[in-house]
Short mmCIF file of N, CA and C in Angstrom, two decimals:
data_model
loop_
_atom_site.label_atom_id
_atom_site.label_comp_id
_atom_site.label_asym_id
_atom_site.label_seq_id
_atom_site.Cartn_x
_atom_site.Cartn_y
_atom_site.Cartn_z
N PHE A 1 0.86 -1.19 0.00
CA PHE A 1 0.00 0.00 0.00
C PHE A 1 0.90 1.24 0.00
N PRO A 2 0.56 2.25 -0.77
CA PRO A 2 1.41 3.45 -0.87
C PRO A 2 1.56 4.19 0.46
N VAL A 3 2.69 4.83 0.62
CA VAL A 3 3.02 5.52 1.86
C VAL A 3 2.32 6.87 1.95
N THR A 4 1.96 7.24 3.16
CA THR A 4 1.33 8.52 3.47
C THR A 4 2.29 9.30 4.36
N ILE A 5 2.40 10.61 4.13
CA ILE A 5 3.32 11.42 4.92
C ILE A 5 2.57 12.52 5.67
N ALA A 6 3.17 13.00 6.73
CA ALA A 6 2.63 14.11 7.51
C ALA A 6 3.72 15.16 7.68
N TYR A 7 3.40 16.40 7.43
CA TYR A 7 4.37 17.49 7.57
C TYR A 7 3.64 18.76 7.96
N PRO A 8 4.21 19.79 8.55
CA PRO A 8 5.57 19.73 9.11
C PRO A 8 5.65 18.77 10.29
N ASN A 9 6.82 18.26 10.54
CA ASN A 9 7.03 17.33 11.63
C ASN A 9 8.47 17.47 12.09
N PRO A 10 8.74 18.06 13.25
CA PRO A 10 7.81 18.46 14.31
C PRO A 10 6.86 19.57 13.87
N ALA A 11 5.71 19.61 14.53
CA ALA A 11 4.67 20.57 14.20
C ALA A 11 4.33 21.41 15.43
N THR A 12 3.81 22.60 15.19
CA THR A 12 3.39 23.44 16.31
C THR A 12 1.88 23.59 16.36
N SER A 13 1.26 23.94 15.24
CA SER A 13 -0.18 24.20 15.30
C SER A 13 -1.00 23.32 14.37
N TYR A 14 -0.38 22.72 13.37
CA TYR A 14 -1.12 21.87 12.44
C TYR A 14 -0.16 20.92 11.74
N SER A 15 -0.71 19.90 11.13
CA SER A 15 0.03 19.01 10.25
C SER A 15 -0.82 18.77 9.02
N ILE A 16 -0.15 18.62 7.90
CA ILE A 16 -0.85 18.24 6.67
C ILE A 16 -0.50 16.78 6.40
N VAL A 17 -1.53 15.98 6.23
CA VAL A 17 -1.34 14.58 5.89
C VAL A 17 -1.58 14.46 4.40
N GLU A 18 -0.63 13.85 3.72
CA GLU A 18 -0.74 13.73 2.27
C GLU A 18 -0.66 12.27 1.87
N GLY A 19 -1.66 11.85 1.11
CA GLY A 19 -1.72 10.47 0.64
C GLY A 19 -1.08 10.34 -0.72
N PRO A 20 -0.98 9.12 -1.21
CA PRO A 20 -0.38 8.87 -2.52
C PRO A 20 -1.26 9.39 -3.66
N GLU A 21 -0.65 9.68 -4.79
CA GLU A 21 -1.41 10.17 -5.94
C GLU A 21 -2.48 9.18 -6.38
N GLU A 22 -2.18 7.90 -6.22
CA GLU A 22 -3.12 6.89 -6.69
C GLU A 22 -4.21 6.56 -5.67
N GLN A 23 -4.29 7.35 -4.60
CA GLN A 23 -5.32 7.11 -3.59
C GLN A 23 -6.71 7.30 -4.18
N LYS A 24 -7.53 6.28 -4.07
CA LYS A 24 -8.89 6.35 -4.61
C LYS A 24 -9.94 6.30 -3.50
N ASP A 25 -9.67 5.49 -2.50
CA ASP A 25 -10.64 5.28 -1.43
C ASP A 25 -10.28 6.12 -0.20
N PRO A 26 -11.27 6.44 0.61
CA PRO A 26 -10.98 7.18 1.84
C PRO A 26 -10.02 6.41 2.75
N ILE A 27 -9.21 7.15 3.48
CA ILE A 27 -8.30 6.56 4.46
C ILE A 27 -8.74 7.06 5.83
N ARG A 28 -8.82 6.15 6.79
CA ARG A 28 -9.18 6.52 8.16
C ARG A 28 -7.90 6.72 8.97
N LEU A 29 -7.90 7.77 9.79
CA LEU A 29 -6.74 8.07 10.63
C LEU A 29 -7.16 8.09 12.08
N GLN A 30 -6.26 7.60 12.92
CA GLN A 30 -6.43 7.71 14.36
C GLN A 30 -5.20 8.40 14.91
N LEU A 31 -5.42 9.44 15.70
CA LEU A 31 -4.33 10.14 16.38
C LEU A 31 -4.26 9.60 17.80
N MET A 32 -3.10 9.01 18.14
CA MET A 32 -2.92 8.37 19.44
C MET A 32 -1.77 9.04 20.19
N ASP A 33 -1.85 9.01 21.53
CA ASP A 33 -0.71 9.49 22.31
C ASP A 33 0.23 8.31 22.58
N VAL A 34 1.31 8.56 23.32
CA VAL A 34 2.31 7.51 23.55
C VAL A 34 1.77 6.36 24.39
N ASN A 35 0.66 6.58 25.10
CA ASN A 35 0.05 5.51 25.89
C ASN A 35 -1.04 4.78 25.11
N ALA A 36 -1.08 5.00 23.80
CA ALA A 36 -2.06 4.37 22.90
C ALA A 36 -3.49 4.82 23.20
N LYS A 37 -3.62 6.01 23.79
CA LYS A 37 -4.96 6.58 24.02
C LYS A 37 -5.40 7.31 22.76
N LEU A 38 -6.63 7.03 22.34
CA LEU A 38 -7.16 7.67 21.14
C LEU A 38 -7.48 9.13 21.44
N ILE A 39 -6.87 10.03 20.66
CA ILE A 39 -7.08 11.47 20.83
C ILE A 39 -8.16 11.96 19.87
N ALA A 40 -8.08 11.53 18.61
CA ALA A 40 -9.03 11.99 17.60
C ALA A 40 -9.03 11.01 16.43
N GLU A 41 -10.12 11.05 15.67
CA GLU A 41 -10.24 10.25 14.46
C GLU A 41 -10.61 11.15 13.30
N TYR A 42 -10.08 10.83 12.14
CA TYR A 42 -10.32 11.62 10.93
C TYR A 42 -10.57 10.68 9.76
N THR A 43 -11.25 11.18 8.76
CA THR A 43 -11.39 10.45 7.50
C THR A 43 -10.82 11.33 6.40
N MET A 44 -9.89 10.78 5.67
CA MET A 44 -9.23 11.50 4.59
C MET A 44 -9.91 11.12 3.28
N GLU A 45 -10.79 12.00 2.79
CA GLU A 45 -11.55 11.72 1.56
C GLU A 45 -10.75 12.05 0.32
N THR A 46 -9.80 13.00 0.45
CA THR A 46 -8.98 13.41 -0.68
C THR A 46 -7.53 13.14 -0.35
N ARG A 47 -6.62 13.57 -1.23
CA ARG A 47 -5.20 13.30 -1.02
C ARG A 47 -4.61 14.07 0.13
N GLN A 48 -5.26 15.15 0.56
CA GLN A 48 -4.69 15.98 1.62
C GLN A 48 -5.69 16.25 2.72
N LEU A 49 -5.19 16.24 3.94
CA LEU A 49 -6.01 16.55 5.10
C LEU A 49 -5.18 17.40 6.04
N GLN A 50 -5.74 18.54 6.48
CA GLN A 50 -5.04 19.37 7.46
C GLN A 50 -5.63 19.09 8.83
N ILE A 51 -4.76 18.77 9.77
CA ILE A 51 -5.18 18.51 11.15
C ILE A 51 -4.70 19.69 12.00
N ASP A 52 -5.63 20.41 12.59
CA ASP A 52 -5.29 21.54 13.45
C ASP A 52 -5.33 21.08 14.90
N PHE A 53 -4.24 21.31 15.61
CA PHE A 53 -4.21 20.86 17.00
C PHE A 53 -3.50 21.83 17.93
N GLU A 54 -3.43 23.09 17.54
CA GLU A 54 -2.70 24.09 18.33
C GLU A 54 -3.19 24.13 19.77
N ASN A 55 -4.51 24.14 19.96
CA ASN A 55 -5.07 24.30 21.30
C ASN A 55 -5.51 22.97 21.92
N THR A 56 -5.34 21.88 21.20
CA THR A 56 -5.87 20.62 21.70
C THR A 56 -4.80 19.63 22.13
N LEU A 57 -3.58 19.78 21.63
CA LEU A 57 -2.52 18.83 21.97
C LEU A 57 -1.44 19.50 22.79
N VAL A 58 -1.03 18.84 23.87
CA VAL A 58 0.13 19.32 24.61
C VAL A 58 1.37 18.85 23.86
N PRO A 59 2.49 19.56 23.99
CA PRO A 59 3.70 19.12 23.31
C PRO A 59 4.08 17.70 23.70
N GLY A 60 4.54 16.93 22.74
CA GLY A 60 4.93 15.55 23.00
C GLY A 60 4.95 14.73 21.73
N THR A 61 5.03 13.44 21.91
CA THR A 61 5.08 12.49 20.80
C THR A 61 3.71 11.85 20.61
N TYR A 62 3.27 11.78 19.37
CA TYR A 62 1.98 11.18 19.03
C TYR A 62 2.18 10.24 17.84
N PHE A 63 1.17 9.45 17.60
CA PHE A 63 1.23 8.53 16.47
C PHE A 63 -0.04 8.68 15.64
N LEU A 64 0.14 8.68 14.32
CA LEU A 64 -0.98 8.67 13.39
C LEU A 64 -1.06 7.27 12.82
N ASN A 65 -2.16 6.59 13.07
CA ASN A 65 -2.39 5.26 12.51
C ASN A 65 -3.32 5.38 11.32
N PHE A 66 -2.95 4.76 10.22
CA PHE A 66 -3.72 4.83 8.99
C PHE A 66 -4.38 3.48 8.71
N TYR A 67 -5.66 3.53 8.33
CA TYR A 67 -6.42 2.32 8.05
C TYR A 67 -7.20 2.50 6.75
N THR A 68 -7.46 1.39 6.08
CA THR A 68 -8.38 1.44 4.95
C THR A 68 -9.79 1.64 5.50
N ASN A 69 -10.73 1.93 4.62
CA ASN A 69 -12.12 2.09 5.03
C ASN A 69 -12.67 0.82 5.64
N GLU A 70 -12.08 -0.33 5.28
CA GLU A 70 -12.53 -1.62 5.81
C GLU A 70 -11.86 -1.94 7.15
N GLY A 71 -10.96 -1.05 7.60
CA GLY A 71 -10.33 -1.26 8.90
C GLY A 71 -8.99 -1.95 8.87
N GLN A 72 -8.44 -2.20 7.67
CA GLN A 72 -7.14 -2.85 7.58
C GLN A 72 -6.04 -1.83 7.85
N PHE A 73 -5.13 -2.17 8.77
CA PHE A 73 -4.04 -1.29 9.12
C PHE A 73 -3.11 -1.08 7.93
N ILE A 74 -2.73 0.18 7.67
CA ILE A 74 -1.83 0.50 6.56
C ILE A 74 -0.44 0.82 7.09
N GLN A 75 -0.36 1.82 7.96
CA GLN A 75 0.95 2.23 8.47
C GLN A 75 0.76 3.11 9.69
N GLN A 76 1.89 3.40 10.35
CA GLN A 76 1.89 4.31 11.50
C GLN A 76 2.98 5.35 11.29
N ASN A 77 2.64 6.62 11.52
CA ASN A 77 3.61 7.71 11.44
C ASN A 77 3.76 8.32 12.83
N LYS A 78 5.02 8.62 13.18
CA LYS A 78 5.27 9.31 14.44
C LYS A 78 5.15 10.81 14.18
N LEU A 79 4.49 11.51 15.08
CA LEU A 79 4.28 12.95 14.92
C LEU A 79 4.73 13.63 16.22
N ILE A 80 5.58 14.63 16.09
CA ILE A 80 6.07 15.38 17.25
C ILE A 80 5.36 16.72 17.31
N LYS A 81 4.74 17.01 18.44
CA LYS A 81 4.08 18.31 18.66
C LYS A 81 5.00 19.14 19.55
N GLN A 82 5.38 20.33 19.07
CA GLN A 82 6.27 21.19 19.86
C GLN A 82 5.50 22.18 20.68
#
């Protein structure tokens, strides 16, 4: 499955998640903290999704888990919030 990236990383107020050019189906995202606690869920309908977290996330390390619409795990990206 094609790789998805998130930038800027480290981030301060937002991150842009970018999927592969050949992405056709929605991708589900879960934002988790280091203790595997679910912070937020998103659905990426297009190739790009902006996640704003300036006032919602304390600085630290987080993980973005990517899934197909059917729930199959695709990949995990580490995200640093400054």
